[in-house]
Structures are given as C-alpha cells and as structure tokens.
Amino acid sequence: SPLVSPPFPADSSALDAGPVEWLQITPFLAYQDYWITGQTDLTEAYDGLLYNNTQIQFIDDKTGLINTSKPISRPELFGTGPGRHIIGWDPAPAKDMFSKSDFMSVPNMFTVHGLELLSELLTKAGKSADAQKCASHAATLRKAVMSQMWNAKTNRFCDGICTDQKVNGHSGIYSDMYPLWMGLVPEA
C-alpha cells in the first residue's frame, strides 16, 4: 500500500548509516529539491521511504508522540539500544544543555515538519490521498507535541514531555531553535 514500505529491503544499510535525525531530514531534502527544480519526481519515486524516514511508525499509543528510545538501527550493527540521535553531540557545555528522554522534543518536531513538507510535495505530485494521510499524521503529532512539550509558563518547548522526571521542565537551546526554524513556535 502507498506510504508504507521503502522501495528497497528494510534491512538495507542505507537506512542505518546515520542518526535518526539524518533519516528524518530526507523530506526536507526532497522539498529543497522541489524548490530548486520545480519537479516532484524525487518525491514520487521515494514517497514510501520519505514517509518511513519521518519515524512516524514509532508513535506511542499512550502519549501520541514519537518514542525516541526505539531501536531504529540494525541490532547487528548498533546493538539493541535506542536509535542514535544528534541532539547533544557537541562538546560541553552545550552537550549538557539538553535533557534526553524516551520522548525527545526535537525528533518529534522533525517528524511534524517532515510530514507537513511531504504532504505539500505529495499534493503537488497529485497524490492527494497520501498527502492527506501525511497532513493528518502531522496535525495529530503537532497537537501532542504542543500539549505535552510546550511550557506555557516559560513560553518555551521542553526537551521532552515537560512533566517527565528525566526532563523536569528543562528547555535546552535545541528545543528553542529547531521549532523556531520549523515554524512550530506559537505566534503569541
């Protein structure tokens, strides 16, 4: 069915070559390709892969958020632990300015924005049913992100679910800058 399987085997090392966010930005790259070329052929050829790379398949039923602790990388290469994330790779003190948890804000925001861009691309490609599916997933995830990761008292996003003990309401620079760049910060 559309937007389910990548066009090559799921065990391909191409999917496991980098951290989670590197997969999640592929819809951003497809959008840039469209912006430069005006063509949707890249999106049409890889729509299933682009959709799966958003990590939408790891939505947690309880929270409605992407569970960032899921092992997306191949166990034989990277073990059975959580997928690798680029958040907080830089040296101290920036590395210590983000609280990691099972539901990190930035990867969730990457999924929201990636699905929104993919929806726009699929609309331009004439795939309205697939575009609507992406838009619906993006809207549902955006609502979950806003309700659980936006701290209305500080007017900032938390690094994960604000009430999670691992996060404890912490708002690192990544949780400020990425949503601003992606247009997720509330207008007010």
Coordinates of N, CA and C in Angstrom, one line a residue, residues 3 15 19-20 34-35 37 48 52 58 62 75 96 106 108 112 128 139 143 146-147 150 153 158 165 180-181 183:
L3 N 2.8 4.6 0.8 CA 3.4 5.2 2.0 C 3.6 4.2 3.2
L15 N 19.6 2.7 5.4 CA 18.7 3.3 6.4 C 19.4 3.4 7.7
P19 N 22.4 8.8 12.3 CA 21.5 9.0 13.4 C 20.1 9.2 12.9
V20 N 19.1 9.1 13.8 CA 17.7 9.2 13.5 C 17.4 10.5 12.7
Y34 N 12.6 20.0 -4.8 CA 11.4 20.5 -5.5 C 11.6 22.1 -5.6
W35 N 12.0 22.7 -4.6 CA 12.1 24.2 -4.6 C 13.1 24.6 -5.6
T37 N 14.2 22.6 -8.4 CA 13.9 22.1 -9.7 C 12.5 22.3 -10.2
G48 N 7.4 6.4 -0.2 CA 7.3 5.4 0.9 C 8.5 5.6 1.8
N52 N 8.5 6.8 5.7 CA 9.0 5.9 6.8 C 10.2 6.6 7.5
F58 N 6.8 5.0 14.9 CA 7.2 4.8 16.3 C 6.3 5.7 17.2
K62 N 0.1 5.7 24.0 CA -0.3 6.4 25.2 C -0.1 7.9 25.1
P75 N 20.3 -4.1 14.9 CA 20.9 -4.6 16.1 C 22.3 -5.2 15.8
D96 N 25.5 19.4 27.6 CA 24.7 19.3 28.9 C 23.5 20.1 28.9
V106 N 12.9 17.4 19.9 CA 13.5 17.8 18.6 C 13.1 16.7 17.5
N108 N 10.7 14.7 17.6 CA 9.2 14.7 17.3 C 8.9 15.9 16.4
V112 N 7.0 16.1 12.7 CA 5.9 17.0 12.4 C 6.2 17.8 11.1
S128 N -3.2 13.1 -3.7 CA -4.0 13.8 -2.7 C -4.3 12.8 -1.5
A139 N -0.7 16.8 11.9 CA -1.6 17.6 12.7 C -1.8 16.9 14.1
K143 N -0.4 18.4 17.6 CA -1.2 18.6 18.8 C -0.6 17.9 20.0
M146 N 2.4 20.0 21.2 CA 2.0 21.2 21.8 C 1.4 21.0 23.2
S147 N 0.7 19.9 23.4 CA 0.0 19.7 24.7 C 1.0 19.2 25.7
W150 N 5.1 21.9 25.2 CA 5.1 23.3 25.3 C 4.8 23.7 26.7
K153 N 4.1 28.4 30.8 CA 4.6 29.4 31.8 C 5.9 30.0 31.4
C158 N 9.9 22.2 26.1 CA 10.8 21.4 27.0 C 11.5 20.4 26.1
Q165 N 10.1 13.1 34.5 CA 11.2 13.3 35.5 C 12.6 13.5 34.9
L180 N 11.6 27.0 16.3 CA 11.6 28.3 15.7 C 11.8 28.2 14.2
W181 N 12.9 27.5 13.8 CA 13.3 27.3 12.4 C 12.2 26.6 11.6
G183 N 8.9 26.6 12.3 CA 7.7 27.3 12.4 C 6.7 26.7 13.3

